[in-house]
Amino acid sequence: MTTGAPAVNDKSDTKSSDDKVDWIAEIRGLALMLLAVFAFHSFIAKPFYIPSESMLPNLLVGDRLVVSKYPYGWNWSSVSFHLAPRDDWRLAGSTPEYGDIVIPVHPLRDEDYIKRVVALPGDRIAVQRGQIILNGVPIEQKVEPALDLPLDANSRCDGFGGDDFRATENGQRVCRVPVLRETLPNGATYLVIDHMNQEFDDYPETIVGENEVFVMGDNRDHSSDSRADDPSGLMGPVPLENIGGRAEFITFSLDGTTTLNPVSWWTSLRDGRSWSTLRPAIAERNPASER
């Protein structure tokens, strides 16, 4: 009996020891997982949320996007959460194309914007009565039929000053906006809204620097972009090292009627927006008309 008792105690001690959590290993595993997520977001792709109407009609408040980090190489602004110090270095750097939707960082604040590239390094760009003049040539703008946008909690159709674009279509309330189709020299074509006369409809000719691009929002009357020379906008052409990535596609879009709980998002998903590409269409061009 006396020899059996210690054996029972040994088994109990062994079981108690096996049940202990190795907190160092757990913390190390969590740290490695967070590091992997951080690296993926910094160097491959990250999610992005649209908080404003500056890219209407192509991007709505409530759209969730994927932004790729590698198309133009990597720089300080590629690093997620802006943890890297500002600098002018670029690794495997390349230049955006006309029409790309990019993520520029504000020159003074660690704040991400989302805009479209309309002028490349060395270009001369001006804006006259709302039309872009690129290297002395007005880019093509054509009036298109008005476009019906959602009218919901995230898209209230009230960001157009005194203009009221609310309408009814098949018994459903919509935001019916006037649009123009703009086509850049490489054939990139997309819709813009330019419905009123305002100060940014005219911008003096500027030469884009060697390592810069000029960007504008598609909602031309309600966008703080390269046309704004003060801190409310991007203060002129954007240095390439301040471009943190390229918008690729919409993953899903919410109308704003549900809570932060992802389980409730199913009832607020907007139809027809998931997996929509954000790469501009390329218009067919007539070679005979090119110089």
GROMACS .gro file of C-alpha atoms in nm:
model
  291
    1MET     CA    1   0.000   0.000   0.000
    2THR     CA    2   0.278   0.236   0.090
    3THR     CA    3   0.455   0.172  -0.240
    4GLY     CA    4   0.135   0.235  -0.446
    5ALA     CA    5   0.059   0.579  -0.301
    6PRO     CA    6   0.358   0.763  -0.444
    7ALA     CA    7   0.280   0.621  -0.790
    8VAL     CA    8  -0.063   0.782  -0.782
    9ASN     CA    9   0.086   1.114  -0.678
   10ASP     CA   10   0.340   1.096  -0.963
   11LYS     CA   11   0.063   1.052  -1.222
   12SER     CA   12  -0.129   1.345  -1.076
   13ASP     CA   13   0.178   1.566  -1.086
   14THR     CA   14   0.249   1.465  -1.445
   15LYS     CA   15  -0.107   1.544  -1.555
   16SER     CA   16  -0.095   1.881  -1.379
   17SER     CA   17   0.232   1.962  -1.553
   18ASP     CA   18   0.093   1.863  -1.895
   19ASP     CA   19  -0.209   2.091  -1.848
   20LYS     CA   20   0.004   2.404  -1.806
   21VAL     CA   21  -0.009   2.653  -2.096
   22ASP     CA   22   0.321   2.748  -2.253
   23TRP     CA   23   0.248   3.122  -2.265
   24ILE     CA   24   0.581   3.205  -2.426
   25ALA     CA   25   0.503   2.972  -2.717
   26GLU     CA   26   0.149   3.110  -2.744
   27ILE     CA   27   0.271   3.471  -2.751
   28ARG     CA   28   0.540   3.383  -3.003
   29GLY     CA   29   0.282   3.218  -3.230
   30LEU     CA   30   0.049   3.517  -3.205
   31ALA     CA   31   0.335   3.758  -3.278
   32LEU     CA   32   0.438   3.559  -3.586
   33MET     CA   33   0.079   3.555  -3.711
   34LEU     CA   34   0.043   3.933  -3.664
   35LEU     CA   35   0.379   3.987  -3.834
   36ALA     CA   36   0.267   3.777  -4.132
   37VAL     CA   37  -0.058   3.978  -4.162
   38PHE     CA   38   0.134   4.305  -4.135
   39ALA     CA   39   0.380   4.194  -4.404
   40PHE     CA   40   0.098   4.085  -4.635
   41HIS     CA   41  -0.083   4.418  -4.589
   42SER     CA   42   0.239   4.613  -4.645
   43PHE     CA   43   0.383   4.431  -4.944
   44ILE     CA   44   0.101   4.239  -5.118
   45ALA     CA   45  -0.249   4.380  -5.063
   46LYS     CA   46  -0.475   4.534  -4.801
   47PRO     CA   47  -0.845   4.616  -4.759
   48PHE     CA   48  -0.966   4.973  -4.803
   49TYR     CA   49  -1.293   5.141  -4.709
   50ILE     CA   50  -1.453   5.428  -4.903
   51PRO     CA   51  -1.555   5.699  -4.654
   52SER     CA   52  -1.644   5.988  -4.888
   53GLU     CA   53  -1.818   6.076  -5.215
   54SER     CA   54  -1.509   6.212  -5.390
   55MET     CA   55  -1.495   5.918  -5.636
   56LEU     CA   56  -1.861   5.908  -5.733
   57PRO     CA   57  -2.007   5.768  -5.952
   58ASN     CA   58  -1.752   5.486  -5.962
   59LEU     CA   59  -1.701   5.437  -5.588
   60LEU     CA   60  -1.974   5.468  -5.325
   61VAL     CA   61  -1.951   5.530  -4.954
   62GLY     CA   62  -1.960   5.183  -4.801
   63ASP     CA   63  -1.758   5.009  -5.075
   64ARG     CA   64  -1.485   4.775  -4.950
   65LEU     CA   65  -1.188   4.738  -5.185
   66VAL     CA   66  -0.867   4.546  -5.227
   67VAL     CA   67  -0.561   4.765  -5.279
   68SER     CA   68  -0.252   4.594  -5.420
   69LYS     CA   69   0.085   4.718  -5.292
   70TYR     CA   70   0.327   4.591  -5.558
   71PRO     CA   71   0.225   4.746  -5.897
   72TYR     CA   72   0.447   5.054  -5.850
   73GLY     CA   73   0.708   4.894  -5.625
   74TRP     CA   74   0.740   4.970  -5.256
   75ASN     CA   75   0.814   5.282  -5.055
   76TRP     CA   76   0.753   5.428  -4.709
   77SER     CA   77   0.381   5.473  -4.782
   78SER     CA   78   0.343   5.103  -4.869
   79VAL     CA   79   0.400   5.012  -4.506
   80SER     CA   80   0.067   4.966  -4.328
   81PHE     CA   81  -0.039   5.209  -4.054
   82HIS     CA   82   0.229   5.452  -4.181
   83LEU     CA   83   0.484   5.309  -3.939
   84ALA     CA   84   0.778   5.385  -4.171
   85PRO     CA   85   0.928   5.736  -4.165
   86ARG     CA   86   0.867   5.953  -4.470
   87ASP     CA   87   1.145   5.932  -4.724
   88ASP     CA   88   1.201   5.938  -5.101
   89TRP     CA   89   1.332   5.582  -5.142
   90ARG     CA   90   1.155   5.342  -5.378
   91LEU     CA   91   1.218   4.972  -5.432
   92ALA     CA   92   1.145   4.826  -5.778
   93GLY     CA   93   0.961   5.150  -5.852
   94SER     CA   94   0.745   5.202  -6.159
   95THR     CA   95   0.502   5.469  -6.279
   96PRO     CA   96   0.121   5.446  -6.271
   97GLU     CA   97  -0.073   5.454  -6.597
   98TYR     CA   98  -0.336   5.704  -6.704
   99GLY     CA   99  -0.666   5.621  -6.536
  100ASP     CA  100  -0.528   5.412  -6.250
  101ILE     CA  101  -0.706   5.458  -5.917
  102VAL     CA  102  -0.432   5.502  -5.659
  103ILE     CA  103  -0.393   5.560  -5.285
  104PRO     CA  104  -0.193   5.881  -5.231
  105VAL     CA  105  -0.093   5.984  -4.880
  106HIS     CA  106  -0.144   6.348  -4.783
  107PRO     CA  107   0.186   6.541  -4.793
  108LEU     CA  108   0.146   6.668  -4.435
  109ARG     CA  109  -0.079   6.414  -4.263
  110ASP     CA  110  -0.070   6.035  -4.243
  111GLU     CA  111  -0.405   6.021  -4.417
  112ASP     CA  112  -0.487   5.800  -4.717
  113TYR     CA  113  -0.680   5.944  -5.010
  114ILE     CA  114  -0.815   5.764  -5.316
  115LYS     CA  115  -0.794   5.938  -5.654
  116ARG     CA  116  -0.746   5.877  -6.026
  117VAL     CA  117  -0.422   5.945  -6.214
  118VAL     CA  118  -0.486   6.197  -6.494
  119ALA     CA  119  -0.132   6.320  -6.570
  120LEU     CA  120   0.207   6.148  -6.568
  121PRO     CA  121   0.564   6.272  -6.511
  122GLY     CA  122   0.657   6.544  -6.759
  123ASP     CA  123   0.298   6.617  -6.866
  124ARG     CA  124   0.161   6.969  -6.883
  125ILE     CA  125  -0.184   6.976  -6.726
  126ALA     CA  126  -0.443   7.249  -6.691
  127VAL     CA  127  -0.818   7.252  -6.627
  128GLN     CA  128  -1.044   7.490  -6.818
  129ARG     CA  129  -1.417   7.505  -6.741
  130GLY     CA  130  -1.396   7.157  -6.592
  131GLN     CA  131  -1.215   6.997  -6.887
  132ILE     CA  132  -0.861   6.863  -6.854
  133ILE     CA  133  -0.610   7.010  -7.100
  134LEU     CA  134  -0.323   6.763  -7.129
  135ASN     CA  135  -0.008   6.876  -7.308
  136GLY     CA  136  -0.210   7.149  -7.476
  137VAL     CA  137  -0.486   6.915  -7.599
  138PRO     CA  138  -0.833   6.892  -7.436
  139ILE     CA  139  -0.904   6.534  -7.339
  140GLU     CA  140  -1.220   6.377  -7.472
  141GLN     CA  141  -1.538   6.435  -7.270
  142LYS     CA  142  -1.881   6.317  -7.384
  143VAL     CA  143  -2.219   6.358  -7.217
  144GLU     CA  144  -2.371   6.023  -7.117
  145PRO     CA  145  -2.724   5.944  -6.994
  146ALA     CA  146  -2.778   6.024  -6.627
  147LEU     CA  147  -2.676   5.745  -6.393
  148ASP     CA  148  -2.892   5.606  -6.111
  149LEU     CA  149  -2.697   5.556  -5.789
  150PRO     CA  150  -2.830   5.394  -5.472
  151LEU     CA  151  -3.020   5.612  -5.228
  152ASP     CA  152  -2.960   5.469  -4.882
  153ALA     CA  153  -2.802   5.538  -4.543
  154ASN     CA  154  -2.450   5.546  -4.692
  155SER     CA  155  -2.553   5.723  -5.013
  156ARG     CA  156  -2.786   6.006  -4.918
  157CYS     CA  157  -2.756   6.209  -5.240
  158ASP     CA  158  -2.710   6.527  -5.036
  159GLY     CA  159  -2.348   6.606  -5.117
  160PHE     CA  160  -2.424   6.807  -5.431
  161GLY     CA  161  -2.479   7.155  -5.289
  162GLY     CA  162  -2.807   7.307  -5.404
  163ASP     CA  163  -2.869   7.044  -5.671
  164ASP     CA  164  -3.123   6.775  -5.582
  165PHE     CA  165  -3.070   6.461  -5.788
  166ARG     CA  166  -3.325   6.246  -5.604
  167ALA     CA  167  -3.566   6.071  -5.839
  168THR     CA  168  -3.802   5.775  -5.853
  169GLU     CA  169  -3.749   5.481  -6.089
  170ASN     CA  170  -3.993   5.189  -6.094
  171GLY     CA  171  -4.124   5.295  -5.756
  172GLN     CA  172  -3.776   5.305  -5.602
  173ARG     CA  173  -3.597   5.619  -5.488
  174VAL     CA  174  -3.258   5.672  -5.656
  175CYS     CA  175  -2.989   5.937  -5.685
  176ARG     CA  176  -2.987   6.030  -6.056
  177VAL     CA  177  -2.664   6.213  -6.138
  178PRO     CA  178  -2.546   6.372  -6.464
  179VAL     CA  179  -2.228   6.211  -6.591
  180LEU     CA  180  -1.959   6.261  -6.853
  181ARG     CA  181  -1.740   5.995  -7.010
  182GLU     CA  182  -1.377   6.098  -6.999
  183THR     CA  183  -1.110   5.926  -7.209
  184LEU     CA  184  -0.737   5.972  -7.149
  185PRO     CA  185  -0.461   5.942  -7.411
  186ASN     CA  186  -0.402   5.571  -7.348
  187GLY     CA  187  -0.772   5.496  -7.404
  188ALA     CA  188  -0.857   5.461  -7.033
  189THR     CA  189  -1.221   5.565  -7.008
  190TYR     CA  190  -1.449   5.618  -6.707
  191LEU     CA  191  -1.740   5.831  -6.585
  192VAL     CA  192  -1.710   6.158  -6.395
  193ILE     CA  193  -1.958   6.397  -6.235
  194ASP     CA  194  -1.916   6.769  -6.305
  195HIS     CA  195  -2.249   6.938  -6.235
  196MET     CA  196  -2.165   7.290  -6.118
  197ASN     CA  197  -1.929   7.581  -6.165
  198GLN     CA  198  -1.673   7.608  -5.885
  199GLU     CA  199  -1.316   7.724  -5.826
  200PHE     CA  200  -1.147   7.396  -5.924
  201ASP     CA  201  -1.307   7.402  -6.270
  202ASP     CA  202  -1.013   7.619  -6.371
  203TYR     CA  203  -0.656   7.531  -6.282
  204PRO     CA  204  -0.347   7.699  -6.431
  205GLU     CA  205  -0.113   7.492  -6.642
  206THR     CA  206   0.134   7.296  -6.432
  207ILE     CA  207   0.423   7.074  -6.536
  208VAL     CA  208   0.418   6.745  -6.348
  209GLY     CA  209   0.758   6.667  -6.199
  210GLU     CA  210   0.983   6.380  -6.301
  211ASN     CA  211   0.876   6.162  -6.007
  212GLU     CA  212   0.519   6.284  -5.965
  213VAL     CA  213   0.165   6.224  -6.090
  214PHE     CA  214  -0.139   6.452  -6.096
  215VAL     CA  215  -0.454   6.299  -5.946
  216MET     CA  216  -0.820   6.402  -5.937
  217GLY     CA  217  -1.141   6.263  -5.791
  218ASP     CA  218  -1.412   6.147  -6.031
  219ASN     CA  219  -1.667   6.363  -5.846
  220ARG     CA  220  -1.496   6.673  -5.977
  221ASP     CA  221  -1.693   6.935  -5.783
  222HIS     CA  222  -1.650   6.758  -5.449
  223SER     CA  223  -1.295   6.628  -5.439
  224SER     CA  224  -0.988   6.751  -5.251
  225ASP     CA  225  -0.712   6.646  -5.485
  226SER     CA  226  -0.406   6.777  -5.672
  227ARG     CA  227  -0.599   7.089  -5.773
  228ALA     CA  228  -0.609   7.211  -5.412
  229ASP     CA  229  -0.285   7.390  -5.332
  230ASP     CA  230  -0.367   7.421  -4.960
  231PRO     CA  231  -0.370   7.149  -4.690
  232SER     CA  232  -0.737   7.074  -4.755
  233GLY     CA  233  -0.622   6.884  -5.065
  234LEU     CA  234  -0.309   6.712  -5.193
  235MET     CA  235  -0.129   7.041  -5.261
  236GLY     CA  236  -0.034   6.978  -5.624
  237PRO     CA  237   0.118   6.678  -5.801
  238VAL     CA  238   0.180   6.376  -5.578
  239PRO     CA  239   0.535   6.237  -5.538
  240LEU     CA  240   0.552   5.873  -5.645
  241GLU     CA  241   0.689   5.774  -5.305
  242ASN     CA  242   0.359   5.896  -5.157
  243ILE     CA  243   0.158   5.646  -5.364
  244GLY     CA  244   0.074   5.352  -5.137
  245GLY     CA  245  -0.091   5.119  -5.388
  246ARG     CA  246  -0.349   5.068  -5.663
  247ALA     CA  247  -0.719   4.994  -5.614
  248GLU     CA  248  -0.802   4.665  -5.786
  249PHE     CA  249  -1.162   4.556  -5.721
  250ILE     CA  250  -1.459   4.592  -5.488
  251THR     CA  251  -1.503   4.297  -5.252
  252PHE     CA  252  -1.845   4.403  -5.121
  253SER     CA  253  -2.052   4.714  -5.050
  254LEU     CA  254  -2.280   4.801  -4.758
  255ASP     CA  255  -2.574   5.042  -4.757
  256GLY     CA  256  -2.520   5.152  -4.397
  257THR     CA  257  -2.835   5.003  -4.245
  258THR     CA  258  -2.665   4.747  -4.023
  259THR     CA  259  -2.424   4.746  -3.729
  260LEU     CA  260  -2.052   4.677  -3.695
  261ASN     CA  261  -2.134   4.312  -3.633
  262PRO     CA  262  -2.034   4.130  -3.956
  263VAL     CA  263  -2.316   3.879  -3.905
  264SER     CA  264  -2.566   4.159  -3.978
  265TRP     CA  265  -2.397   4.266  -4.303
  266TRP     CA  266  -2.586   4.015  -4.516
  267THR     CA  267  -2.901   4.225  -4.495
  268SER     CA  268  -2.722   4.544  -4.608
  269LEU     CA  269  -2.519   4.415  -4.902
  270ARG     CA  270  -2.568   4.618  -5.219
  271ASP     CA  271  -2.649   4.408  -5.523
  272GLY     CA  272  -2.415   4.398  -5.819
  273ARG     CA  273  -2.107   4.561  -5.668
  274SER     CA  274  -1.912   4.266  -5.530
  275TRP     CA  275  -1.601   4.170  -5.730
  276SER     CA  276  -1.636   4.469  -5.964
  277THR     CA  277  -1.301   4.561  -6.117
  278LEU     CA  278  -1.164   4.911  -6.064
  279ARG     CA  279  -0.924   4.898  -6.357
  280PRO     CA  280  -1.047   5.145  -6.621
  281ALA     CA  281  -1.189   5.014  -6.945
  282ILE     CA  282  -0.977   5.084  -7.254
  283ALA     CA  283  -1.168   5.245  -7.538
  284GLU     CA  284  -1.107   5.135  -7.894
  285ARG     CA  285  -0.916   5.400  -8.083
  286ASN     CA  286  -0.905   5.484  -8.448
  287PRO     CA  287  -0.539   5.473  -8.560
  288ALA     CA  288  -0.616   5.711  -8.845
  289SER     CA  289  -0.708   5.982  -8.595
  290GLU     CA  290  -0.382   5.951  -8.402
  291ARG     CA  291  -0.085   6.165  -8.482
   0.00000   0.00000   0.00000
